[in-house]
mmCIF file of C-alpha atoms and ligand atoms in Angstrom:
data_model
loop_
_atom_site.group_PDB
_atom_site.id
_atom_site.type_symbol
_atom_site.label_atom_id
_atom_site.label_comp_id
_atom_site.label_asym_id
_atom_site.label_seq_id
_atom_site.Cartn_x
_atom_site.Cartn_y
_atom_site.Cartn_z
ATOM 1 C CA MET C 947 -5.004 25.254 54.950
ATOM 2 C CA LYS C 948 -3.594 28.806 54.165
ATOM 3 C CA ARG C 949 -0.164 29.724 54.179
ATOM 4 C CA ILE C 950 0.809 33.202 56.001
ATOM 5 C CA LEU C 951 -0.057 36.123 53.333
ATOM 6 C CA MET C 952 2.577 38.571 53.451
ATOM 7 C CA THR C 953 0.441 41.526 52.350
ATOM 8 C CA ILE C 954 2.053 44.765 53.245
ATOM 9 C CA PHE C 955 -0.247 47.633 53.823
ATOM 10 C CA LEU C 956 0.847 51.329 53.957
ATOM 11 C CA PHE C 957 -0.272 52.214 57.412
ATOM 12 C CA LEU C 958 -0.981 55.900 57.885
ATOM 13 C CA CYS C 959 -0.403 57.109 61.214
ATOM 14 C CA ILE C 960 -2.930 59.985 61.212
ATOM 15 C CA GLY C 961 -3.766 61.238 64.476
ATOM 16 C CA CYS C 962 -1.727 58.778 66.244
ATOM 17 C CA THR C 963 0.057 61.308 68.555
ATOM 18 C CA ASN C 964 -3.463 61.919 70.239
ATOM 19 C CA LYS C 965 -2.948 58.501 72.125
ATOM 20 C CA GLU C 966 -0.284 57.221 74.063
ATOM 21 C CA LEU C 967 1.116 54.073 71.861
ATOM 22 C CA ILE C 968 3.839 53.074 74.090
ATOM 23 C CA THR C 969 3.575 53.235 77.942
ATOM 24 C CA THR C 970 7.030 53.827 79.481
ATOM 25 C CA ILE C 971 7.977 53.564 83.220
ATOM 26 C CA ILE C 972 11.370 54.272 84.116
ATOM 27 C CA GLU C 973 12.496 54.393 87.905
ATOM 28 C CA GLU C 974 15.751 54.633 89.424
ATOM 29 C CA ASN C 975 16.324 54.882 93.266
ATOM 30 C CA ASP C 976 18.847 53.586 95.645
ATOM 31 C CA ASN C 977 17.263 49.941 95.743
ATOM 32 C CA ASN C 978 16.626 49.175 92.079
ATOM 33 C CA LEU C 979 16.304 50.226 88.383
ATOM 34 C CA ILE C 980 13.065 49.628 86.261
ATOM 35 C CA CYS C 981 12.276 50.211 82.855
ATOM 36 C CA ILE C 982 9.006 48.884 81.498
ATOM 37 C CA ASN C 983 7.789 49.641 77.781
ATOM 38 C CA TYR C 984 4.424 48.195 76.699
ATOM 39 C CA PRO C 985 1.785 48.976 73.980
ATOM 40 C CA ASN C 986 -1.680 50.381 74.110
ATOM 41 C CA THR C 987 -4.001 48.972 71.680
ATOM 42 C CA ASP C 988 -7.441 50.052 70.594
ATOM 43 C CA TYR C 989 -8.717 46.971 72.577
ATOM 44 C CA LYS C 990 -9.399 47.312 76.058
ATOM 45 C CA LYS C 991 -9.798 43.704 76.944
ATOM 46 C CA LEU C 992 -6.131 43.280 75.561
ATOM 47 C CA ASN C 993 -4.917 46.364 77.064
ATOM 48 C CA ASP C 994 -6.465 45.321 80.539
ATOM 49 C CA ILE C 995 -4.886 41.817 80.548
ATOM 50 C CA ILE C 996 -1.177 43.200 79.800
ATOM 51 C CA LYS C 997 -1.724 46.037 82.509
ATOM 52 C CA LEU C 998 -2.529 43.396 85.104
ATOM 53 C CA ASP C 999 0.259 41.090 84.168
ATOM 54 C CA ILE C 1000 2.736 44.080 84.076
ATOM 55 C CA ASP C 1001 1.465 45.270 87.372
ATOM 56 C CA ASN C 1002 1.739 41.776 89.112
ATOM 57 C CA ILE C 1003 5.462 41.751 87.632
ATOM 58 C CA TYR C 1004 6.169 45.158 89.076
ATOM 59 C CA ASN C 1005 4.842 44.773 92.646
ATOM 60 C CA ASP C 1006 6.302 41.242 92.871
ATOM 61 C CA PHE C 1007 9.758 42.879 91.939
ATOM 62 C CA LYS C 1008 9.378 45.724 94.291
ATOM 63 C CA ASN C 1009 8.434 43.248 97.146
ATOM 64 C CA LYS C 1010 11.321 40.765 96.577
ATOM 65 C CA TYR C 1011 14.187 42.689 95.004
ATOM 66 C CA ASN C 1012 16.075 45.725 96.599
ATOM 67 C CA ASN C 1013 19.908 45.474 96.020
ATOM 68 C CA LYS C 1014 20.367 47.529 92.795
ATOM 69 C CA ASP C 1015 18.266 44.889 90.994
ATOM 70 C CA GLU C 1016 17.207 45.650 87.338
ATOM 71 C CA LEU C 1017 13.769 44.895 86.037
ATOM 72 C CA ASN C 1018 13.289 45.557 82.244
ATOM 73 C CA ILE C 1019 10.286 44.855 80.384
ATOM 74 C CA ASP C 1020 10.500 45.221 76.417
ATOM 75 C CA TYR C 1021 7.730 44.498 73.718
ATOM 76 C CA LYS C 1022 7.174 43.212 70.279
ATOM 77 C CA ILE C 1023 3.832 43.744 68.456
ATOM 78 C CA ASN C 1024 2.796 42.469 65.169
ATOM 79 C CA GLU C 1025 -0.679 43.416 63.717
ATOM 80 C CA PHE C 1026 -2.773 41.297 61.511
ATOM 81 C CA ASP C 1027 -6.017 41.927 59.817
ATOM 82 C CA GLY C 1028 -8.158 41.060 62.845
ATOM 83 C CA PHE C 1029 -5.515 39.861 65.077
ATOM 84 C CA ILE C 1030 -2.845 41.357 67.439
ATOM 85 C CA ASN C 1031 0.138 39.431 68.532
ATOM 86 C CA ILE C 1032 2.161 40.955 71.369
ATOM 87 C CA LEU C 1033 5.227 39.561 73.207
ATOM 88 C CA LEU C 1034 6.537 40.995 76.509
ATOM 89 C CA ASP C 1035 10.182 40.118 77.185
ATOM 90 C CA ILE C 1036 10.964 40.276 80.728
ATOM 91 C CA SER C 1037 14.329 40.390 82.268
ATOM 92 C CA LEU C 1038 15.197 40.381 85.954
ATOM 93 C CA ASN C 1039 18.654 40.971 86.137
ATOM 94 C CA SER C 1040 20.328 38.666 83.853
ATOM 95 C CA SER C 1041 17.426 36.244 83.719
ATOM 96 C CA ASN C 1042 14.328 36.403 81.638
ATOM 97 C CA TYR C 1043 11.237 35.005 80.427
ATOM 98 C CA VAL C 1044 8.500 35.949 77.913
ATOM 99 C CA LYS C 1045 4.798 36.264 77.993
ATOM 100 C CA THR C 1046 2.894 36.609 74.780
ATOM 101 C CA TYR C 1047 -0.745 37.538 73.977
ATOM 102 C CA PHE C 1048 -2.637 36.635 70.467
ATOM 103 C CA PHE C 1049 -5.827 38.601 70.266
ATOM 104 C CA ASP C 1050 -8.772 37.896 68.076
ATOM 105 C CA ILE C 1051 -10.238 41.484 67.297
ATOM 106 C CA ASN C 1052 -13.374 40.527 65.803
ATOM 107 C CA ASN C 1053 -14.340 38.030 68.782
ATOM 108 C CA ASN C 1054 -12.840 40.051 71.456
ATOM 109 C CA ASN C 1055 -10.978 36.981 72.893
ATOM 110 C CA PHE C 1056 -7.416 35.464 73.142
ATOM 111 C CA LEU C 1057 -6.385 32.594 71.028
ATOM 112 C CA ASN C 1058 -3.779 29.887 71.918
ATOM 113 C CA ILE C 1059 -1.633 28.136 69.414
ATOM 114 C CA ASN C 1060 -3.871 25.148 68.920
ATOM 115 C CA ASP C 1061 -6.541 27.692 67.512
ATOM 116 C CA ILE C 1062 -4.421 28.951 64.918
ATOM 117 C CA VAL C 1063 -2.117 26.217 63.655
ATOM 118 C CA ASP C 1064 -2.985 23.285 62.003
ATOM 119 C CA ASN C 1065 -2.839 19.913 63.439
ATOM 120 C CA ASN C 1066 0.289 18.445 61.719
ATOM 121 C CA SER C 1067 2.166 21.335 62.854
ATOM 122 C CA ILE C 1068 1.097 21.037 66.380
ATOM 123 C CA TYR C 1069 2.281 17.424 66.209
ATOM 124 C CA GLN C 1070 5.544 18.774 65.041
ATOM 125 C CA ILE C 1071 5.697 21.380 67.803
ATOM 126 C CA LYS C 1072 4.769 18.826 70.465
ATOM 127 C CA ASN C 1073 7.655 16.372 69.250
ATOM 128 C CA ASN C 1074 10.228 19.109 69.650
ATOM 129 C CA LEU C 1075 8.988 19.936 73.051
ATOM 130 C CA VAL C 1076 9.477 16.500 74.211
ATOM 131 C CA LYS C 1077 13.071 16.744 73.053
ATOM 132 C CA GLU C 1078 13.289 19.718 75.151
ATOM 133 C CA ASN C 1079 12.409 17.525 78.236
ATOM 134 C CA ILE C 1080 8.876 18.813 78.616
ATOM 135 C CA ASN C 1081 7.008 15.917 80.306
ATOM 136 C CA ILE C 1082 4.750 14.372 77.913
ATOM 137 C CA HIS C 1083 1.938 13.587 80.385
ATOM 138 C CA TYR C 1084 1.598 17.603 80.625
ATOM 139 C CA LEU C 1085 1.997 18.271 76.965
ATOM 140 C CA ASP C 1086 -1.703 19.236 75.874
ATOM 141 C CA ASN C 1087 -1.969 21.505 78.907
ATOM 142 C CA TYR C 1088 1.570 23.092 78.167
ATOM 143 C CA ILE C 1089 0.905 23.707 74.653
ATOM 144 C CA ASN C 1090 -2.472 25.537 75.449
ATOM 145 C CA LYS C 1091 -0.181 27.995 77.380
ATOM 146 C CA LEU C 1092 2.668 28.170 74.944
ATOM 147 C CA PRO C 1093 4.213 31.377 74.364
ATOM 148 C CA PHE C 1094 4.389 32.366 70.587
ATOM 149 C CA PHE C 1095 5.113 35.209 68.386
ATOM 150 C CA ILE C 1096 4.556 35.143 64.638
ATOM 151 C CA ASP C 1097 6.444 37.507 62.545
ATOM 152 C CA ASN C 1098 7.455 35.793 59.042
ATOM 153 C CA ASP C 1099 7.900 32.383 61.101
ATOM 154 C CA LEU C 1100 6.193 31.125 63.948
ATOM 155 C CA ASN C 1101 8.548 31.628 67.287
ATOM 156 C CA ILE C 1102 7.642 29.464 70.127
ATOM 157 C CA TYR C 1103 9.312 30.129 73.495
ATOM 158 C CA ILE C 1104 10.233 27.576 76.269
ATOM 159 C CA ASN C 1105 10.637 29.461 79.613
ATOM 160 C CA SER C 1106 12.960 27.321 81.645
ATOM 161 C CA ASN C 1107 15.732 27.987 84.376
ATOM 162 C CA ASN C 1108 15.788 31.729 84.074
ATOM 163 C CA LYS C 1109 16.157 31.855 80.459
ATOM 164 C CA THR C 1110 13.799 31.487 77.285
ATOM 165 C CA ILE C 1111 14.707 29.396 74.584
ATOM 166 C CA ARG C 1112 13.204 30.048 71.240
ATOM 167 C CA LYS C 1113 12.295 27.815 68.478
ATOM 168 C CA ASN C 1114 11.825 28.929 65.191
ATOM 169 C CA TYR C 1115 9.214 27.251 62.439
ATOM 170 C CA SER C 1116 9.331 28.318 59.190
ATOM 171 C CA ASN C 1117 6.993 26.188 57.160
ATOM 172 C CA ILE C 1118 3.635 26.257 59.308
ATOM 173 C CA ASP C 1119 0.248 26.181 58.099
ATOM 174 C CA TYR C 1120 -2.213 28.184 59.757
ATOM 175 C CA LYS C 1121 -5.949 27.747 60.118
ATOM 176 C CA ILE C 1122 -6.627 31.564 59.817
ATOM 177 C CA ASP C 1123 -5.555 34.095 57.449
ATOM 178 C CA LEU C 1124 -2.898 36.166 58.728
ATOM 179 C CA ASN C 1125 -2.201 39.341 56.675
ATOM 180 C CA ILE C 1126 0.386 41.329 58.288
ATOM 181 C CA LYS C 1127 -0.422 44.902 58.705
ATOM 182 C CA ASN C 1128 3.102 46.601 58.197
ATOM 183 C CA ASN C 1129 3.647 49.729 59.444
ATOM 184 C CA TYR C 1130 6.276 50.632 56.727
ATOM 185 C CA ALA C 1131 9.057 53.220 56.690
ATOM 186 C CA LYS C 1132 8.544 56.266 55.055
ATOM 187 C CA VAL C 1133 11.612 58.135 55.032
ATOM 188 C CA ASN C 1134 11.713 61.880 54.579
ATOM 189 C CA SER C 1135 14.290 64.093 53.512
ATOM 190 C CA TYR C 1136 14.693 66.776 55.942
ATOM 191 C CA LYS C 1137 16.787 69.952 55.868
ATOM 192 C CA ILE C 1138 19.867 70.557 57.772
ATOM 193 C CA ASN C 1139 19.879 73.572 59.957
ATOM 194 C CA ASN C 1140 22.791 75.534 59.094
ATOM 195 C CA LYS C 1141 22.618 78.149 62.092
ATOM 196 C CA VAL C 1142 25.384 80.887 62.038
ATOM 197 C CA LEU C 1143 27.170 80.456 65.395
ATOM 198 C CA ASP C 1144 28.599 83.421 66.931
ATOM 199 C CA ILE C 1145 31.230 82.307 69.479
ATOM 200 C CA ASN C 1146 30.930 85.612 71.539
ATOM 201 C CA LYS C 1147 27.585 84.564 72.442
ATOM 202 C CA LYS C 1148 26.325 82.300 75.485
ATOM 203 C CA TYR C 1149 25.033 78.725 74.733
ATOM 204 C CA VAL C 1150 22.961 76.028 76.480
ATOM 205 C CA ALA C 1151 21.278 72.929 74.923
ATOM 206 C CA LEU C 1152 18.095 71.318 76.110
ATOM 207 C CA THR C 1153 17.856 67.581 76.055
ATOM 208 C CA PHE C 1154 15.152 65.024 76.342
ATOM 209 C CA ASP C 1155 15.557 61.454 77.124
ATOM 210 C CA ASP C 1156 13.318 58.226 77.099
ATOM 211 C CA GLY C 1157 10.734 59.325 74.590
ATOM 212 C CA PRO C 1158 9.157 59.965 72.254
ATOM 213 C CA SER C 1159 5.564 59.676 73.976
ATOM 214 C CA ILE C 1160 2.303 61.485 73.722
ATOM 215 C CA TYR C 1161 4.021 64.693 75.019
ATOM 216 C CA THR C 1162 6.710 64.816 72.651
ATOM 217 C CA LYS C 1163 4.426 66.676 70.055
ATOM 218 C CA GLU C 1164 3.720 69.519 72.408
ATOM 219 C CA ILE C 1165 7.608 69.988 73.098
ATOM 220 C CA ILE C 1166 8.470 70.234 69.265
ATOM 221 C CA ASP C 1167 5.534 72.612 68.739
ATOM 222 C CA THR C 1168 7.011 74.679 71.712
ATOM 223 C CA LEU C 1169 10.381 74.500 70.467
ATOM 224 C CA LYS C 1170 9.007 75.626 66.889
ATOM 225 C CA LYS C 1171 7.109 78.506 68.297
ATOM 226 C CA HIS C 1172 10.310 79.891 69.777
ATOM 227 C CA GLU C 1173 12.513 78.851 66.881
ATOM 228 C CA VAL C 1174 14.772 76.894 68.915
ATOM 229 C CA ASN C 1175 16.110 73.288 68.604
ATOM 230 C CA ALA C 1176 16.550 70.537 71.290
ATOM 231 C CA THR C 1177 18.187 67.190 71.075
ATOM 232 C CA PHE C 1178 16.150 63.895 71.881
ATOM 233 C CA PHE C 1179 17.694 60.672 72.926
ATOM 234 C CA ILE C 1180 15.229 58.179 72.217
ATOM 235 C CA LEU C 1181 14.760 54.522 72.645
ATOM 236 C CA GLY C 1182 14.933 52.307 69.749
ATOM 237 C CA ASN C 1183 11.858 50.410 70.563
ATOM 238 C CA LYS C 1184 9.665 53.375 70.214
ATOM 239 C CA VAL C 1185 11.038 54.639 66.868
ATOM 240 C CA LYS C 1186 8.601 52.696 64.454
ATOM 241 C CA PRO C 1187 5.322 53.821 66.474
ATOM 242 C CA TYR C 1188 6.361 57.253 66.564
ATOM 243 C CA GLN C 1189 7.994 57.477 63.155
ATOM 244 C CA GLU C 1190 5.899 60.410 61.826
ATOM 245 C CA LEU C 1191 6.506 62.589 64.809
ATOM 246 C CA LEU C 1192 10.177 61.778 64.752
ATOM 247 C CA ASN C 1193 10.244 62.828 61.064
ATOM 248 C CA GLU C 1194 8.346 66.004 61.986
ATOM 249 C CA SER C 1195 10.724 66.726 64.867
ATOM 250 C CA LEU C 1196 13.851 66.360 62.453
ATOM 251 C CA ASN C 1197 12.316 68.569 59.755
ATOM 252 C CA ASN C 1198 12.127 71.409 62.511
ATOM 253 C CA GLY C 1199 15.810 71.148 62.899
ATOM 254 C CA ASN C 1200 15.950 68.844 66.214
ATOM 255 C CA ILE C 1201 18.494 66.124 66.620
ATOM 256 C CA LEU C 1202 17.869 62.453 67.565
ATOM 257 C CA GLY C 1203 20.617 60.650 69.783
ATOM 258 C CA ASN C 1204 20.475 56.892 70.750
ATOM 259 C CA HIS C 1205 19.329 56.282 74.475
ATOM 260 C CA SER C 1206 19.606 52.192 73.885
ATOM 261 C CA TYR C 1207 16.970 49.980 72.344
ATOM 262 C CA ASN C 1208 15.030 49.385 75.548
ATOM 263 C CA HIS C 1209 16.574 51.048 78.260
ATOM 264 C CA LYS C 1210 18.853 48.159 79.654
ATOM 265 C CA TRP C 1211 21.519 49.228 82.291
ATOM 266 C CA LEU C 1212 24.284 49.255 79.647
ATOM 267 C CA ILE C 1213 27.246 48.695 82.039
ATOM 268 C CA LYS C 1214 25.715 45.543 82.936
ATOM 269 C CA LEU C 1215 25.595 44.085 79.452
ATOM 270 C CA ASN C 1216 28.035 41.900 77.651
ATOM 271 C CA GLU C 1217 29.824 43.270 74.604
ATOM 272 C CA ASP C 1218 27.324 41.400 72.153
ATOM 273 C CA GLU C 1219 24.271 42.724 74.305
ATOM 274 C CA LEU C 1220 25.513 46.134 74.436
ATOM 275 C CA ASN C 1221 26.372 46.366 70.629
ATOM 276 C CA ASN C 1222 22.865 45.151 70.047
ATOM 277 C CA GLN C 1223 21.408 47.895 72.093
ATOM 278 C CA ILE C 1224 23.233 50.534 70.143
ATOM 279 C CA ILE C 1225 23.164 49.362 66.651
ATOM 280 C CA LYS C 1226 19.417 48.221 66.632
ATOM 281 C CA THR C 1227 18.544 51.659 67.682
ATOM 282 C CA ASN C 1228 20.678 53.189 65.060
ATOM 283 C CA GLU C 1229 19.114 51.025 62.514
ATOM 284 C CA GLU C 1230 15.514 51.816 63.511
ATOM 285 C CA ILE C 1231 16.286 55.454 63.447
ATOM 286 C CA LYS C 1232 17.886 55.079 60.070
ATOM 287 C CA LEU C 1233 15.139 53.001 58.641
ATOM 288 C CA TYR C 1234 12.368 55.237 59.594
ATOM 289 C CA THR C 1235 13.840 58.535 59.396
ATOM 290 C CA GLY C 1236 16.930 58.450 57.299
ATOM 291 C CA PHE C 1237 18.808 60.286 60.070
ATOM 292 C CA THR C 1238 22.024 58.501 61.349
ATOM 293 C CA PRO C 1239 22.491 59.088 65.140
ATOM 294 C CA THR C 1240 26.184 59.688 66.263
ATOM 295 C CA LEU C 1241 25.338 60.849 69.763
ATOM 296 C CA LEU C 1242 24.611 58.354 72.794
ATOM 297 C CA ARG C 1243 23.284 59.012 76.151
ATOM 298 C CA PRO C 1244 23.910 56.115 78.295
ATOM 299 C CA THR C 1245 21.008 54.732 80.310
ATOM 300 C CA TYR C 1246 21.036 55.881 84.106
ATOM 301 C CA GLY C 1247 24.258 58.225 83.037
ATOM 302 C CA SER C 1248 26.488 54.948 83.605
ATOM 303 C CA VAL C 1249 29.515 54.763 81.661
ATOM 304 C CA ASN C 1250 32.195 51.928 81.952
ATOM 305 C CA ASN C 1251 35.193 51.268 79.239
ATOM 306 C CA LYS C 1252 32.775 49.196 76.990
ATOM 307 C CA VAL C 1253 30.385 52.119 76.454
ATOM 308 C CA LYS C 1254 33.198 54.575 76.179
ATOM 309 C CA HIS C 1255 34.516 52.266 73.423
ATOM 310 C CA LEU C 1256 31.379 52.305 71.355
ATOM 311 C CA ASN C 1257 31.607 53.976 68.274
ATOM 312 C CA MET C 1258 29.389 56.680 69.422
ATOM 313 C CA ASP C 1259 29.849 60.344 70.945
ATOM 314 C CA ILE C 1260 28.680 60.161 74.742
ATOM 315 C CA VAL C 1261 26.632 63.076 75.968
ATOM 316 C CA LEU C 1262 25.882 63.491 79.681
ATOM 317 C CA TRP C 1263 24.492 66.536 81.255
ATOM 318 C CA THR C 1264 25.533 69.258 83.515
ATOM 319 C CA VAL C 1265 21.990 70.516 84.736
ATOM 320 C CA ASP C 1266 19.589 67.782 85.991
ATOM 321 C CA THR C 1267 16.014 68.959 86.264
ATOM 322 C CA MET C 1268 14.994 65.689 87.984
ATOM 323 C CA ASP C 1269 11.961 66.314 86.114
ATOM 324 C CA TRP C 1270 10.767 62.477 86.716
ATOM 325 C CA LYS C 1271 10.780 63.287 90.598
ATOM 326 C CA TYR C 1272 9.453 66.721 90.616
ATOM 327 C CA ARG C 1273 6.458 66.596 88.773
ATOM 328 C CA ASN C 1274 5.713 70.314 89.087
ATOM 329 C CA VAL C 1275 6.114 73.064 86.547
ATOM 330 C CA SER C 1276 7.663 75.840 88.537
ATOM 331 C CA THR C 1277 10.148 73.495 90.271
ATOM 332 C CA ILE C 1278 11.231 72.124 86.961
ATOM 333 C CA VAL C 1279 11.582 75.577 85.337
ATOM 334 C CA SER C 1280 13.678 76.885 88.208
ATOM 335 C CA ARG C 1281 16.071 73.776 88.481
ATOM 336 C CA ALA C 1282 16.480 74.167 84.700
ATOM 337 C CA THR C 1283 17.279 77.772 84.588
ATOM 338 C CA LYS C 1284 18.793 78.655 87.891
ATOM 339 C CA ASN C 1285 22.684 79.438 87.916
ATOM 340 C CA LEU C 1286 23.009 78.730 84.030
ATOM 341 C CA LYS C 1287 26.311 78.997 82.455
ATOM 342 C CA ASP C 1288 27.568 78.970 79.121
ATOM 343 C CA GLY C 1289 27.882 75.470 77.672
ATOM 344 C CA ASP C 1290 25.153 73.801 80.018
ATOM 345 C CA ILE C 1291 23.502 70.597 78.902
ATOM 346 C CA ILE C 1292 20.115 70.560 80.617
ATOM 347 C CA LEU C 1293 18.386 66.942 81.259
ATOM 348 C CA MET C 1294 14.934 66.465 80.947
ATOM 349 C CA HIS C 1295 12.447 63.507 79.940
ATOM 350 C CA ASP C 1296 9.523 64.022 77.303
ATOM 351 C CA ILE C 1297 7.615 61.223 78.826
ATOM 352 C CA TYR C 1298 5.986 63.534 81.579
ATOM 353 C CA LYS C 1299 3.233 65.959 81.194
ATOM 354 C CA THR C 1300 4.810 68.491 83.691
ATOM 355 C CA SER C 1301 8.053 68.500 81.783
ATOM 356 C CA ALA C 1302 6.257 69.218 78.566
ATOM 357 C CA LEU C 1303 4.248 72.027 80.049
ATOM 358 C CA ALA C 1304 7.453 73.408 81.512
ATOM 359 C CA VAL C 1305 9.468 73.638 78.243
ATOM 360 C CA ASP C 1306 7.732 76.905 77.279
ATOM 361 C CA LYS C 1307 8.597 78.934 80.410
ATOM 362 C CA ILE C 1308 12.095 77.347 80.338
ATOM 363 C CA ILE C 1309 12.763 78.767 76.798
ATOM 364 C CA THR C 1310 11.364 81.947 77.990
ATOM 365 C CA GLU C 1311 13.448 82.252 80.726
ATOM 366 C CA ILE C 1312 16.695 81.014 79.175
ATOM 367 C CA LYS C 1313 16.275 83.770 76.415
ATOM 368 C CA LYS C 1314 15.651 86.459 79.114
ATOM 369 C CA GLN C 1315 19.016 85.527 80.530
ATOM 370 C CA SER C 1316 20.702 85.990 76.954
ATOM 371 C CA PHE C 1317 21.292 82.402 76.234
ATOM 372 C CA GLU C 1318 21.082 81.004 72.841
ATOM 373 C CA LEU C 1319 19.487 77.544 72.475
ATOM 374 C CA VAL C 1320 21.092 74.964 70.484
ATOM 375 C CA THR C 1321 21.453 71.285 69.828
ATOM 376 C CA ILE C 1322 24.161 69.121 70.980
ATOM 377 C CA PRO C 1323 26.115 69.075 67.635
ATOM 378 C CA GLU C 1324 25.874 72.941 67.601
ATOM 379 C CA LEU C 1325 27.332 73.030 71.138
ATOM 380 C CA LYS C 1326 30.206 70.749 69.811
ATOM 381 C CA GLU C 1327 30.870 72.871 67.073
ATOM 382 C CA ILE C 1328 30.899 76.199 69.034
ATOM 383 C CA GLU C 1329 33.625 74.324 71.509
ATOM 384 C CA LYS C 1330 35.521 73.493 68.151
ATOM 385 C CA LEU C 1331 35.287 77.200 66.849
ATOM 386 C CA ARG C 1332 36.210 78.640 70.163
ATOM 387 C CA ASN C 1333 39.582 76.198 70.250
ATOM 388 C CA VAL C 1334 40.657 76.971 66.826
HETATM 389 ZN ZN1 ZN T 529 16.877 57.233 80.399
#
């Protein structure tokens, strides 16, 4: 019997921007709000089953819910030598359940808890399940399908009555070697861009929400080419996989802001959940980049008193490109640059190819109209300077 081995590998993310690491789907319409984030691994069989499950949940939601209902799917992933464990946390309005996958890379198949946990531990888990009113006659069948996620401990999940109960086991013996591959924080020290701001010039700010994604690299390269900067409002659950890219972006002088951890509709959350969304995101950004965010862009642009009283500067926008809807470069360019005025904040999303493609033309047009492009903190600084 082998205890879990906590070997930490320095995982180098070379070339990781060539593949979409996390798929993000965000939809907002009159009927409902949807945000789905799930990882793309190197393993087709695993990706296919996750995609199938996500499609089923998505279609089911679209068919049954239409009264400003909210579907949110978040993920956790843990990679071991030879194994990948993924958890999907599925929330439908205020109810939730989890699905988990434990994939054996070498054998290209899925393992259940019986395959990896020794018999004594299974016995202990079964006893606890009976205490949770799981019918003893269905126990063997139940345990084969039991959702579990291994971090430092074994976490098992009981999906019941619209909520999930998590049971934590810290002293489990495993039948297999579980060497955690840890994508460890590499904190850069980046330079602060001290740009001289002339209050007599005209300024606008470009902002990007919902990323990072496979398209973010192209955007930061385009910004660099034009020697300008933007502000990226990012999701906390994407910070770790995209840490290299975020450090590069900061090094180029761009600013990171908080756009919640997993894009839940903030005004629907209680105080604890709301604080958690903000704090967890700030912590992830600080841990993986060394940068402390002070700006918050609330999800779906919705603000209530609880959101206002978070200790963050709320940043909305004045120009909505609706680039998520108009996946057409010239439409996006025209919406971003038509009728621009001093102090405008332009909203875009760095999760669409057409948005990334539009950035070059947008910057050229903004410069042609004699505006300077700045970050949100710079825009705030200009306001301050003008009010002195
Ligand atoms: Zn958003």
